[in-house]
Coordinates of C-alpha atoms and ligand atoms in Angstrom, one line a residue:
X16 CA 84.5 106.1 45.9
X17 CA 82.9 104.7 49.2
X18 CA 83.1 100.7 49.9
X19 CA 79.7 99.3 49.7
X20 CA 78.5 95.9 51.0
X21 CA 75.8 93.0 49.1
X22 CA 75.4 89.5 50.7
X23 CA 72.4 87.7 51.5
X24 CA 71.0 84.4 52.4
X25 CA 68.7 82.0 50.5
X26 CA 65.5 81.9 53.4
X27 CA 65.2 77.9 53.2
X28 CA 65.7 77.5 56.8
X29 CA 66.7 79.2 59.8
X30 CA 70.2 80.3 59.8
X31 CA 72.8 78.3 62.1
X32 CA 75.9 78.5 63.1
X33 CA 77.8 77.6 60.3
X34 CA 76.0 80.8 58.6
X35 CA 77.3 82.8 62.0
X36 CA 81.1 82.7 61.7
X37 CA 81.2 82.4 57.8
X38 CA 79.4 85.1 56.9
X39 CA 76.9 87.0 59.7
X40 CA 79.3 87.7 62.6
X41 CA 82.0 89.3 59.9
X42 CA 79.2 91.9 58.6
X43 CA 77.7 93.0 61.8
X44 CA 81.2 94.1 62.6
X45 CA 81.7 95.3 59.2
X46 CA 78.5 97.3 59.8
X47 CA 79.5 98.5 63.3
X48 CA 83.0 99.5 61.5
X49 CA 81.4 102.7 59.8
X50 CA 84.3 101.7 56.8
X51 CA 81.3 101.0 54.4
X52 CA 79.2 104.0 52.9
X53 CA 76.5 101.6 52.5
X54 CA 75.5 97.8 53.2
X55 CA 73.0 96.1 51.9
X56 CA 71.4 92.5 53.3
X57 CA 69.6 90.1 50.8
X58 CA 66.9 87.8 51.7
X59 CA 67.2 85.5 48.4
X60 CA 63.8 83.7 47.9
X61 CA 64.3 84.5 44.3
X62 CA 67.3 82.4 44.4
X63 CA 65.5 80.2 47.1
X64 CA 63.3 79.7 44.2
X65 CA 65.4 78.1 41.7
X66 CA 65.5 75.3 43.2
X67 CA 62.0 75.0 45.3
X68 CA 59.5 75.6 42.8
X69 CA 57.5 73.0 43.6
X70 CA 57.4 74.6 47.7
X71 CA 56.8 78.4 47.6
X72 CA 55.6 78.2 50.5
X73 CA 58.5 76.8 52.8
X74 CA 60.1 80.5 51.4
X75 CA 57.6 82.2 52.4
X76 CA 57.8 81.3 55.6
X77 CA 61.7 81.7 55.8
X78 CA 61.7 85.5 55.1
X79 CA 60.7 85.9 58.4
X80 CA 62.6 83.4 60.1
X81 CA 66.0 84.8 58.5
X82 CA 65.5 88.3 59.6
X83 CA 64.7 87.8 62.6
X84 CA 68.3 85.7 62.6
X85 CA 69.5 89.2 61.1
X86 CA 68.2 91.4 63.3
X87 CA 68.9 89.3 66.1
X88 CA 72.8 89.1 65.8
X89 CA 73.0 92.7 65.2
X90 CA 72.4 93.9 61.5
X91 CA 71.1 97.2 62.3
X92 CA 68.6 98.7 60.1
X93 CA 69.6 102.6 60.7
X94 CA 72.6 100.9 59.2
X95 CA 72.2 98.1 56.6
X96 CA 69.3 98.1 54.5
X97 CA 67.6 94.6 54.8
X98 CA 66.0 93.5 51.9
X99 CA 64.1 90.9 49.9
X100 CA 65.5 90.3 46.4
X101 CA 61.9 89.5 44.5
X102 CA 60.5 93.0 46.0
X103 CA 63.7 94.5 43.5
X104 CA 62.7 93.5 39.9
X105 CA 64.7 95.8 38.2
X106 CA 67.5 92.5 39.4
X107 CA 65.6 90.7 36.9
X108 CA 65.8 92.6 34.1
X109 CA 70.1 92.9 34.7
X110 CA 70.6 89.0 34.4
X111 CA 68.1 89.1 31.2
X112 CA 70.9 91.4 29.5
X113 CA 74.1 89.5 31.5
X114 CA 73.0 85.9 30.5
X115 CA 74.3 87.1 26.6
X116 CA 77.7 87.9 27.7
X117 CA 78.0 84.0 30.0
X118 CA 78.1 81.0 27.5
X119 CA 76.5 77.7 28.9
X120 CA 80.1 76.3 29.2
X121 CA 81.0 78.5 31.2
X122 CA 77.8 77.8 33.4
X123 CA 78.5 74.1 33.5
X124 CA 81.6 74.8 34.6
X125 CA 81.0 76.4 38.0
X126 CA 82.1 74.5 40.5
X127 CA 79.4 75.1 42.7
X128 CA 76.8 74.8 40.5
X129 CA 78.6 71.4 39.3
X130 CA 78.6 69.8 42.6
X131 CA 74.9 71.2 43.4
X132 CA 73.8 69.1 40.4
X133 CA 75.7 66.0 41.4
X134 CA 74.5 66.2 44.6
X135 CA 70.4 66.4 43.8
X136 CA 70.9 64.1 40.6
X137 CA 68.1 66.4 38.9
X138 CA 67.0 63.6 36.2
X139 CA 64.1 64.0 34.1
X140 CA 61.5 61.9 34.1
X141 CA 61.2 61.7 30.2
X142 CA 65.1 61.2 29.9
X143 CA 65.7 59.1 32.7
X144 CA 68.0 56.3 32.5
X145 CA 70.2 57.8 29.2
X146 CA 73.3 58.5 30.7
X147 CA 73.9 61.5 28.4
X148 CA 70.7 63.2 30.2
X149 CA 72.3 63.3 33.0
X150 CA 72.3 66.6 35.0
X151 CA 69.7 67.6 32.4
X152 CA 66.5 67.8 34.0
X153 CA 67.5 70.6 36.0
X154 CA 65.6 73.5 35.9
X155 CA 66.9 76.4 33.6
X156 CA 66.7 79.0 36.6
X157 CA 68.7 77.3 39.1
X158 CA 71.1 76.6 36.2
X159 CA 71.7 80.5 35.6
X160 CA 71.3 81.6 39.5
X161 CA 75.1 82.3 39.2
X162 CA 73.9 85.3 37.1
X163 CA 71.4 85.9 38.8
X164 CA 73.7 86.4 41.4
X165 CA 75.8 88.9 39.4
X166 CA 72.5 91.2 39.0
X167 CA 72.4 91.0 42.8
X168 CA 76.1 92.0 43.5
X169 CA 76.4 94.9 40.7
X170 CA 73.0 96.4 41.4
X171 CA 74.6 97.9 43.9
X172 CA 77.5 98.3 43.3
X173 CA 78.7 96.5 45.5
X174 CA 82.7 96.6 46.6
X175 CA 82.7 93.7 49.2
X176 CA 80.9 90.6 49.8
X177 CA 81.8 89.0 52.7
X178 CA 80.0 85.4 52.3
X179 CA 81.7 81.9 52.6
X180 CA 83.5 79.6 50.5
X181 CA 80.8 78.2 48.4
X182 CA 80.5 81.4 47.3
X183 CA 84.1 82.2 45.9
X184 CA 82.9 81.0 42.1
X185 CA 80.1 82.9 42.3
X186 CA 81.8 86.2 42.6
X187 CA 84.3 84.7 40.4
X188 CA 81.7 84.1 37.7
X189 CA 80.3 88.2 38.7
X190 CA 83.9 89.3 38.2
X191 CA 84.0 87.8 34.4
X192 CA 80.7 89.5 33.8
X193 CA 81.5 93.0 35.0
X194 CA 84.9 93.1 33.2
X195 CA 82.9 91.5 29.8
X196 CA 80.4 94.2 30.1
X197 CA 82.9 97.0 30.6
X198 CA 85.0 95.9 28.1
X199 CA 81.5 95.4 25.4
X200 CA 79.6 98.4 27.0
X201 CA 82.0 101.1 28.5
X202 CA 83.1 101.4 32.2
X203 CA 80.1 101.2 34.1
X204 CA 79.5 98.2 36.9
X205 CA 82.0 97.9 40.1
X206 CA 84.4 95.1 40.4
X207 CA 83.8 92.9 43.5
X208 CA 85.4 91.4 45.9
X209 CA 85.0 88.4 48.2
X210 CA 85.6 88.8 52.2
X211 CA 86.2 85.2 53.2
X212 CA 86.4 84.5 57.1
X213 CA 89.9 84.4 58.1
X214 CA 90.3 81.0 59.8
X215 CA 89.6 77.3 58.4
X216 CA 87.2 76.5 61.0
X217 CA 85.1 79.7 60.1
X218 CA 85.6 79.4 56.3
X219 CA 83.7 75.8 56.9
X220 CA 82.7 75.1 59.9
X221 CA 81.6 71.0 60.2
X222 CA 78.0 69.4 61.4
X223 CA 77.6 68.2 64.6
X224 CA 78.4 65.0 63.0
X225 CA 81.5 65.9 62.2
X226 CA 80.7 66.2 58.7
X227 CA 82.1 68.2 56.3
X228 CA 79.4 70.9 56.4
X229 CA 76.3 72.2 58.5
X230 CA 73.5 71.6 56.6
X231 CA 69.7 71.5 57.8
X232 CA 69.0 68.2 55.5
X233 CA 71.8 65.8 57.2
X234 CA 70.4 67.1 60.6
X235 CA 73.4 68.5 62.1
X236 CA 72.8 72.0 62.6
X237 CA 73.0 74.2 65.6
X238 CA 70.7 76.9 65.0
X239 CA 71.4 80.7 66.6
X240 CA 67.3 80.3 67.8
X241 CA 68.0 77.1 69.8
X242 CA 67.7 77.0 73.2
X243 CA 70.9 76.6 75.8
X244 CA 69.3 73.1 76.8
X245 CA 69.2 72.5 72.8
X246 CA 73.1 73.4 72.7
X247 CA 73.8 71.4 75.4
X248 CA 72.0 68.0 74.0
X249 CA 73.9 68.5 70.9
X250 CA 76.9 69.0 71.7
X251 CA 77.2 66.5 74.1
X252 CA 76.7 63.9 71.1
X253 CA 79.4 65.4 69.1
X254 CA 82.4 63.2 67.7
X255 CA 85.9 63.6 69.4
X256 CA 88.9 61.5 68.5
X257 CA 87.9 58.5 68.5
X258 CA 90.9 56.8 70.1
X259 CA 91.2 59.0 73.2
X260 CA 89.2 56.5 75.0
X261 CA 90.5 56.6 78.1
X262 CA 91.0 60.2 80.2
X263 CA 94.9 59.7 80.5
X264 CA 95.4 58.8 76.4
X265 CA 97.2 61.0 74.0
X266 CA 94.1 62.9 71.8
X267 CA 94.2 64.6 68.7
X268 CA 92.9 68.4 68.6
X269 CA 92.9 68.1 64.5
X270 CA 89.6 66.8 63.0
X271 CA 87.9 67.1 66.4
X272 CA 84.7 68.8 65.5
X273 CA 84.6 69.9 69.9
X274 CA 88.0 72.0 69.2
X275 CA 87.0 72.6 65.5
X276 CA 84.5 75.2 67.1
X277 CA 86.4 76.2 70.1
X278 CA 88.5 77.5 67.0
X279 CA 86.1 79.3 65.7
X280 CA 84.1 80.8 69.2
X281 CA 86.4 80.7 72.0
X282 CA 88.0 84.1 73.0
X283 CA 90.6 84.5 75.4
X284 CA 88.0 85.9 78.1
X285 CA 86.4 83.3 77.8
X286 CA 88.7 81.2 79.7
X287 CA 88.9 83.6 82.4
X288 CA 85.2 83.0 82.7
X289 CA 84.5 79.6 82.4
X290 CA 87.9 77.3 82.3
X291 CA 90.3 80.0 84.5
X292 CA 92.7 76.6 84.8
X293 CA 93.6 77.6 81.6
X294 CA 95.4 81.2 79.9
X295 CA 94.4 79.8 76.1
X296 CA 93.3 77.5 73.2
X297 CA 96.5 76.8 73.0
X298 CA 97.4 75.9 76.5
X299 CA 93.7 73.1 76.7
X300 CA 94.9 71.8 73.5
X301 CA 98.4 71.2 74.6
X302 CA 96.9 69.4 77.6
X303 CA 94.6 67.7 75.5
X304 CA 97.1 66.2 73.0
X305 CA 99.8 64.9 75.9
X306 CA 96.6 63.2 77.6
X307 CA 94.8 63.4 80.9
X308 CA 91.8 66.0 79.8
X309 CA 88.6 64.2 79.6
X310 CA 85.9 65.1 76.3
X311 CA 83.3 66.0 78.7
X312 CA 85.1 68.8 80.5
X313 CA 86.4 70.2 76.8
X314 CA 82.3 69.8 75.6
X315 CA 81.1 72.0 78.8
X316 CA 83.4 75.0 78.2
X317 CA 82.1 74.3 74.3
X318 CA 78.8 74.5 75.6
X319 CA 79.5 77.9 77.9
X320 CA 80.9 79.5 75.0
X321 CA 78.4 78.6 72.3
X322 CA 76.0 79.8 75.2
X323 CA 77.5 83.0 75.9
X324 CA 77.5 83.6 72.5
X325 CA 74.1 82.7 71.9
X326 CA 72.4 84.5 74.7
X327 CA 72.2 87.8 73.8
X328 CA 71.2 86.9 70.3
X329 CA 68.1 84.8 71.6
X330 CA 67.5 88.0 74.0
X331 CA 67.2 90.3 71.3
X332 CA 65.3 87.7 69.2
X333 CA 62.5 87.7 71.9
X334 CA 62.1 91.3 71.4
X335 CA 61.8 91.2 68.1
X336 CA 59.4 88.3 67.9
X337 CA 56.8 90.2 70.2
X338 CA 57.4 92.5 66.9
X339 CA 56.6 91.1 63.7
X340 CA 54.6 93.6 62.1
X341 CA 57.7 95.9 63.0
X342 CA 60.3 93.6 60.9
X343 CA 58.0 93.1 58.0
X344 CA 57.7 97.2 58.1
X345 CA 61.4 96.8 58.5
X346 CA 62.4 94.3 55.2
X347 CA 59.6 96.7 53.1
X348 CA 61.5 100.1 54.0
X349 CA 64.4 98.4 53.2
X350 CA 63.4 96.9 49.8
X351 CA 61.8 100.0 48.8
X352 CA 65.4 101.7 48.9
X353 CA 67.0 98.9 47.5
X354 CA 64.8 99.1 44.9
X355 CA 65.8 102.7 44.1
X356 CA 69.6 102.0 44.2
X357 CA 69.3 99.6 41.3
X358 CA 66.8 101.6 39.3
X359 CA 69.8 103.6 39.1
X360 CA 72.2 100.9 37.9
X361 CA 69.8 100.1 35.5
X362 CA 69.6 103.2 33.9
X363 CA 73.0 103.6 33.9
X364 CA 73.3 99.6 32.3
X365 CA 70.8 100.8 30.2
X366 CA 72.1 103.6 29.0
X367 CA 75.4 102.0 28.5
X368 CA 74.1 99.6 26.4
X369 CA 72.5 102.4 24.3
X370 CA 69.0 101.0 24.1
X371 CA 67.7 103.7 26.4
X372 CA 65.9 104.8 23.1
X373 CA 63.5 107.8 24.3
X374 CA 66.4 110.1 26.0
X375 CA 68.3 109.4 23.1
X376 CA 67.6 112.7 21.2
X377 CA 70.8 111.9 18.6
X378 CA 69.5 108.7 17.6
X379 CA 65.7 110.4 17.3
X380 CA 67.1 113.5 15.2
X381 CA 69.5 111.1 13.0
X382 CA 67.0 109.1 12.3
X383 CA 64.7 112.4 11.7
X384 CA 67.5 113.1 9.5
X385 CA 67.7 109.9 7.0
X386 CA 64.0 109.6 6.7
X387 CA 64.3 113.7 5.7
X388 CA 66.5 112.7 2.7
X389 CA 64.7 110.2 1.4
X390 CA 61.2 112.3 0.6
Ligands
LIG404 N1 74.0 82.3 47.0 C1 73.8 82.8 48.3 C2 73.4 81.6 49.2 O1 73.2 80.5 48.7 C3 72.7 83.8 48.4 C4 73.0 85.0 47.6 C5 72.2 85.4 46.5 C6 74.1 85.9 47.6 N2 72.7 86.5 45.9 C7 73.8 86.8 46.6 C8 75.2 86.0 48.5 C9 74.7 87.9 46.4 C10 76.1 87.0 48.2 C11 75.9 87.9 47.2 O2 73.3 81.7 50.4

């Protein structure tokens, strides 16, 4: 049987670099690869959801945002269906029959879900301040999003899902379900995989800051819609080592957030472009590390890269914004066929599950049968 792709993205903001080598660079290559039989592209506002119910509207306004990130780095819809998860309800109706096979200790044990909670506190107002509450007043849909999640993944079938780290439990958690359901039901849903990037700085690639992750509410994101000027102003604030004061000291390459990235853009024509002085990575941060290469000169090859590999992803965004009604036409095609794939699965759990009642013509004539007997 073919490979077949499912990832997606929750539309709470616009996507940013950190979503561009974890996840989005890997699949329009993956697309381009014509390995896959099929590849399907989530918006998640379902998802999105679970946590936002109280601001609808800032998802609404993502969907569009997010595939117009999509379309502009390259997901091709004569090749990937694009998608939005709430226009495929049939997803609903899968996690309504997975959530009896996943007990709630195996929810509150996901890892994700675990530090998620920690992180947003989620009291209750009625059970604040009792310490055995704690974690409680989170809402029961963002607590079972993980099987949510496995609804999206099986749906179709889905081989591969090339996504980032944050998302290993997740397909972890999808993995349990599909071999519980087989094992309950009969062989029926696909067993995924994960595609994680292939280099640490990819698999997490840090803030501006320097922190441990890109993420839109500590304000250190570099979105793929920024301008080059916006590039440029934010990378020239971004941490070094802090004790390579001085041009001629001895720097350190690891935990530099400049060389963090040059990790995960810089490509060996890029040197020959923009830094010829140098054949490689390797060869600045050898230079780098005995001393006598200034931060600044290191930031504006960072900032000629990140450029080069911005610009013709804001050139194809331009076109596409003078095109809205064309992307909206685009996500609907799209969720109209998605929505036929996992019609299919459906039937298929359904019929697994044997409560597919009306095309069951043994159970009507059995039960035609008893009744007879009993006259
Ligand atoms: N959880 C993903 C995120 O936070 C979005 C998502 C929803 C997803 N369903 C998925 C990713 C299925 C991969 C596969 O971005």
């Amino acid at each position: 049987m073919g490979k077949i792709i499912l990832t997606g993205d929750r539309p709470t903001g616009k996507l940013h670099l950190g979503h561009y080598v974890g996840s989005l660079r890997r699949r329009v290559e993956l697309q381009n690869s014509g390995e896959f039989e099929k590849v399907f592209i989530m918006i998640a506002d379902a998802q999105a959801l679970t946590d936002n119910a109280d601001n609808p509207e800032k998802i609404r306004q993502n969907i569009i945002e997010v595939a117009l990130d999509y379309l502009s780095c390259g997901l091709d819809p004569a090749k990937s269906t694009l998608f939005i998860q709430s226009q495929v309800p049939e997803l609903c109706e899968l996690a309504f029959y997975y959530m009896n096979l996943v007990t709630v200790s195996r929810l509150e044990r996901n890892p994700t879900v675990k530090s998620e909670i920690a992180m947003r506190g989620f009291s209750d107002s009625e059970t604040e301040g009792d310490p055995t509450q704690r974690g409680k007043g989170i809402p029961v849909g963002f607590y079972t999003y993980p099987i949510s999640q496995a609804s999206d993944i099986t749906a179709f079938k889905a081989t591969t899902v090339p996504a980032g780290e944050d998302q290993e439990p997740m397909i972890e958690q999808t993995r349990e379900i599909v071999h519980k359901f087989n094992t309950v039901y009969g062989p029926t849903l696909v067993m995924p995989e994960i595609l994680l990037p292939d280099n640490a700085a990819c698999m997490r690639l840090p803030g501006t800051d320097g922190k441990a992750k890109m993420s839109k509410s500590l304000g250190n994101c570099i979105y793929l819609s920024d301008s080059a000027e916006d590039v440029r102003k934010k990378v020239m604030t971004m941490y070094t080592d802090p004790n390579h004061l001085r041009v001629e000291d001895p720097g350190q390459v690891e935990g530099n957030t400049v060389f963090t990235y040059l990790d995960a853009f810089s490509r060996p024509e890029h040197f020959a472009k923009f830094l010829p002085d140098y054949a490689s990575l390797d060869e600045l941060k050898e230079h780098y590390r005995r001393g006598g290469l200034g931060d600044v000169k290191v930031k504006k090859f960072l900032i000629a890269v990140l450029n080069d590999t911005l610009e013709p992803i804001r050139e194809r965004r331009k076109i596409f914004e003078q095109n809205i009604g064309d992307v909206y036409k685009v996500l609907e095609e799209g969720s109209i066929k998605a929505r036929a794939t996992a019609a299919q699965t459906l039937k298929e759990v359904r019929s697994a599950m044997r409560i597919n009642y009306f095309e069951d013509r043994e159970l009507i004539a059995s039960q035609i049968e008893h009744y007879a007997h009993r006259k």
